[in-house]
XYZ file of C-alpha atoms in Angstrom:
186
model
C -12.273 -5.967 -16.314
C -9.425 -3.546 -16.803
C -6.357 -3.840 -14.624
C -6.335 -0.831 -12.335
C -3.589 -0.143 -9.856
C -3.394 2.331 -7.021
C -0.032 3.343 -5.652
C -1.670 5.081 -2.717
C -2.161 1.821 -0.823
C 0.280 -1.023 -0.405
C -0.885 -4.191 -2.161
C -2.213 -7.143 -0.220
C -4.544 -10.002 -1.181
C -7.096 -8.928 1.452
C -7.286 -5.390 0.056
C -7.531 -6.697 -3.507
C -10.425 -8.997 -2.553
C -12.300 -6.166 -0.835
C -11.876 -3.881 -3.873
C -13.145 -6.636 -6.175
C -16.107 -7.210 -3.878
C -17.059 -3.525 -4.122
C -16.751 -3.723 -7.914
C -18.925 -6.856 -7.957
C -21.578 -5.327 -5.688
C -21.603 -2.121 -7.752
C -22.217 -4.075 -10.948
C -24.965 -6.077 -9.234
C -26.575 -2.759 -8.247
C -26.388 -1.608 -11.867
C -28.064 -4.857 -12.888
C -30.961 -4.161 -10.526
C -31.265 -0.678 -12.035
C -31.691 -2.206 -15.490
C -28.209 -1.621 -16.891
C -26.922 -4.501 -19.005
C -23.927 -6.120 -17.312
C -21.922 -8.972 -18.816
C -22.347 -12.107 -16.710
C -18.760 -13.195 -17.440
C -17.440 -10.006 -15.842
C -19.716 -10.507 -12.844
C -18.532 -14.083 -12.431
C -14.879 -13.071 -12.773
C -15.234 -10.364 -10.112
C -17.109 -12.745 -7.806
C -14.293 -15.286 -8.114
C -11.581 -12.650 -7.573
C -13.429 -11.409 -4.480
C -13.720 -15.047 -3.340
C -17.439 -14.666 -2.653
C -19.384 -17.902 -2.153
C -21.710 -18.694 -5.055
C -24.671 -19.498 -2.785
C -24.351 -16.171 -0.976
C -24.185 -14.258 -4.259
C -27.168 -16.016 -5.826
C -29.202 -15.703 -2.616
C -29.350 -11.907 -2.917
C -32.534 -11.238 -4.853
C -33.858 -7.901 -3.585
C -32.509 -4.459 -4.307
C -32.303 -3.649 -0.585
C -30.090 -6.697 -0.001
C -27.757 -5.527 -2.769
C -27.625 -2.027 -1.249
C -26.857 -3.468 2.200
C -24.136 -5.742 0.807
C -22.632 -2.841 -1.161
C -22.539 -0.652 1.961
C -20.905 -3.420 3.958
C -18.383 -4.101 1.169
C -17.450 -0.405 0.970
C -17.092 -0.239 4.740
C -14.778 -3.273 4.676
C -12.765 -1.814 1.803
C -12.278 1.513 3.603
C -11.269 -0.361 6.751
C -8.722 -2.378 4.767
C -7.413 0.784 3.112
C -6.843 2.338 6.524
C -4.941 -0.788 7.606
C -3.085 -1.320 4.324
C 0.380 -1.202 5.921
C -0.476 -3.884 8.498
C -2.152 -6.010 5.820
C 0.966 -5.778 3.649
C 3.205 -6.696 6.585
C 1.002 -9.717 7.415
C 1.114 -10.772 3.760
C 4.919 -10.512 3.740
C 5.163 -12.582 6.937
C 2.984 -15.300 5.418
C 4.980 -15.128 2.195
C 8.257 -15.442 4.096
C 7.035 -18.547 5.883
C 5.767 -20.078 2.632
C 9.077 -19.402 0.858
C 11.020 -20.811 3.780
C 8.954 -24.001 4.025
C 9.142 -24.485 0.276
C 12.947 -24.298 0.358
C 13.437 -26.155 3.653
C 10.502 -28.491 4.344
C 12.439 -30.311 7.089
C 12.016 -27.255 9.371
C 8.481 -28.430 10.174
C 9.824 -31.478 11.983
C 9.690 -31.712 15.771
C 12.537 -30.006 17.606
C 13.251 -27.494 14.845
C 10.791 -24.786 15.943
C 13.573 -22.457 17.119
C 15.478 -22.824 13.835
C 12.242 -22.257 11.892
C 11.540 -19.063 13.838
C 15.079 -17.717 13.291
C 15.019 -18.435 9.557
C 11.531 -16.949 9.280
C 12.661 -13.701 10.933
C 15.664 -13.559 8.589
C 13.403 -14.088 5.555
C 11.020 -11.357 6.761
C 13.923 -8.924 7.134
C 15.049 -9.685 3.579
C 11.542 -9.144 2.193
C 11.106 -5.882 4.104
C 14.480 -4.664 2.826
C 13.413 -5.450 -0.759
C 10.163 -3.570 -0.149
C 12.043 -0.502 1.080
C 14.350 -0.574 -1.950
C 11.312 -0.876 -4.229
C 9.673 2.154 -2.563
C 12.884 4.139 -2.831
C 13.220 3.398 -6.552
C 9.573 4.293 -7.126
C 10.118 7.635 -5.370
C 13.269 8.329 -7.365
C 11.461 7.481 -10.594
C 8.610 9.807 -9.677
C 10.990 12.659 -8.909
C 12.945 12.195 -12.141
C 9.902 12.426 -14.428
C 10.200 15.209 -17.003
C 7.191 17.113 -15.688
C 8.685 17.270 -12.186
C 11.207 19.990 -13.090
C 14.932 19.905 -13.534
C 16.204 19.061 -10.060
C 16.401 21.800 -7.457
C 14.278 24.850 -8.126
C 15.815 27.018 -5.416
C 18.328 26.944 -2.597
C 17.978 28.974 0.579
C 21.161 30.368 2.092
C 21.754 32.684 5.071
C 21.356 36.348 4.105
C 24.767 37.863 4.850
C 23.427 41.392 4.295
C 20.959 41.090 7.168
C 21.715 43.434 10.051
C 20.892 42.068 13.518
C 19.259 44.277 16.168
C 21.707 46.123 18.470
C 23.291 43.832 21.047
C 22.208 40.604 19.291
C 23.720 38.302 16.715
C 22.156 35.980 14.139
C 24.963 33.443 14.493
C 27.491 32.208 11.974
C 26.205 32.446 8.342
C 28.618 29.626 7.421
C 26.761 27.275 9.800
C 23.085 27.075 8.723
C 22.157 25.081 11.839
C 22.956 28.010 14.105
C 21.781 30.808 11.788
C 18.714 32.623 13.160
C 18.562 35.496 10.694
C 16.750 35.896 7.388
C 17.351 33.623 4.420
C 17.993 34.436 0.768
C 16.659 32.262 -2.076
C 18.932 31.518 -5.008
C 17.221 30.189 -8.112
C-alpha cells in the first residue's frame, strides 16, 4: 500500500483508521467483483484499520460488504468534518502520555492539581508547535516557484480621482480612511 498523505485534513489516529477501513472495504468489494487482490495488502489494511479478525471474516455476502463500505465511508466523512477536534483530542492524549512518561510520580495521590497544571502547560507547548508547523507549511507553499515572484500588484489610492461636489474621499496618505477609487501598480 502506497503512503498517501492529505494536507487538507489534520492528522489523527482516528481519521487514519477510518481511511484505512474504507480502503480495506473497497478492496473487499473488488474481491467480490472478481478482481484479484493481494491478501497481504488486505491483511495489512485490516490491521491498520484495527478491524477485528472475526468481524472481517464473518462478512461473506456482497450486500454485507456494500453495507460495511457505506458505513465506513460515512464514518470517514464524519471524521473528516471533525478533523480539528480529533487532532486536538490526540494532542491532549499525547501531552498526558509525554508528561506521565517524564514524571510518573504525578499519578500518586494528592498530586492531581500538579498533574493538571503540567498537562495544560504541555498542551500549550504542543499547540504552539502545531501553529509553527502550519505557518512554515504555508510559507513553503507560498514560496514555491510556480506561485509567482512575491507580490503581483499593489493597490494604492488614486490621487487623480475627483470627488463629487461638496464631498471628499479622505486623505490618500491614509488608506484606512480613503473612500475613493484605487489604482493598481504592477
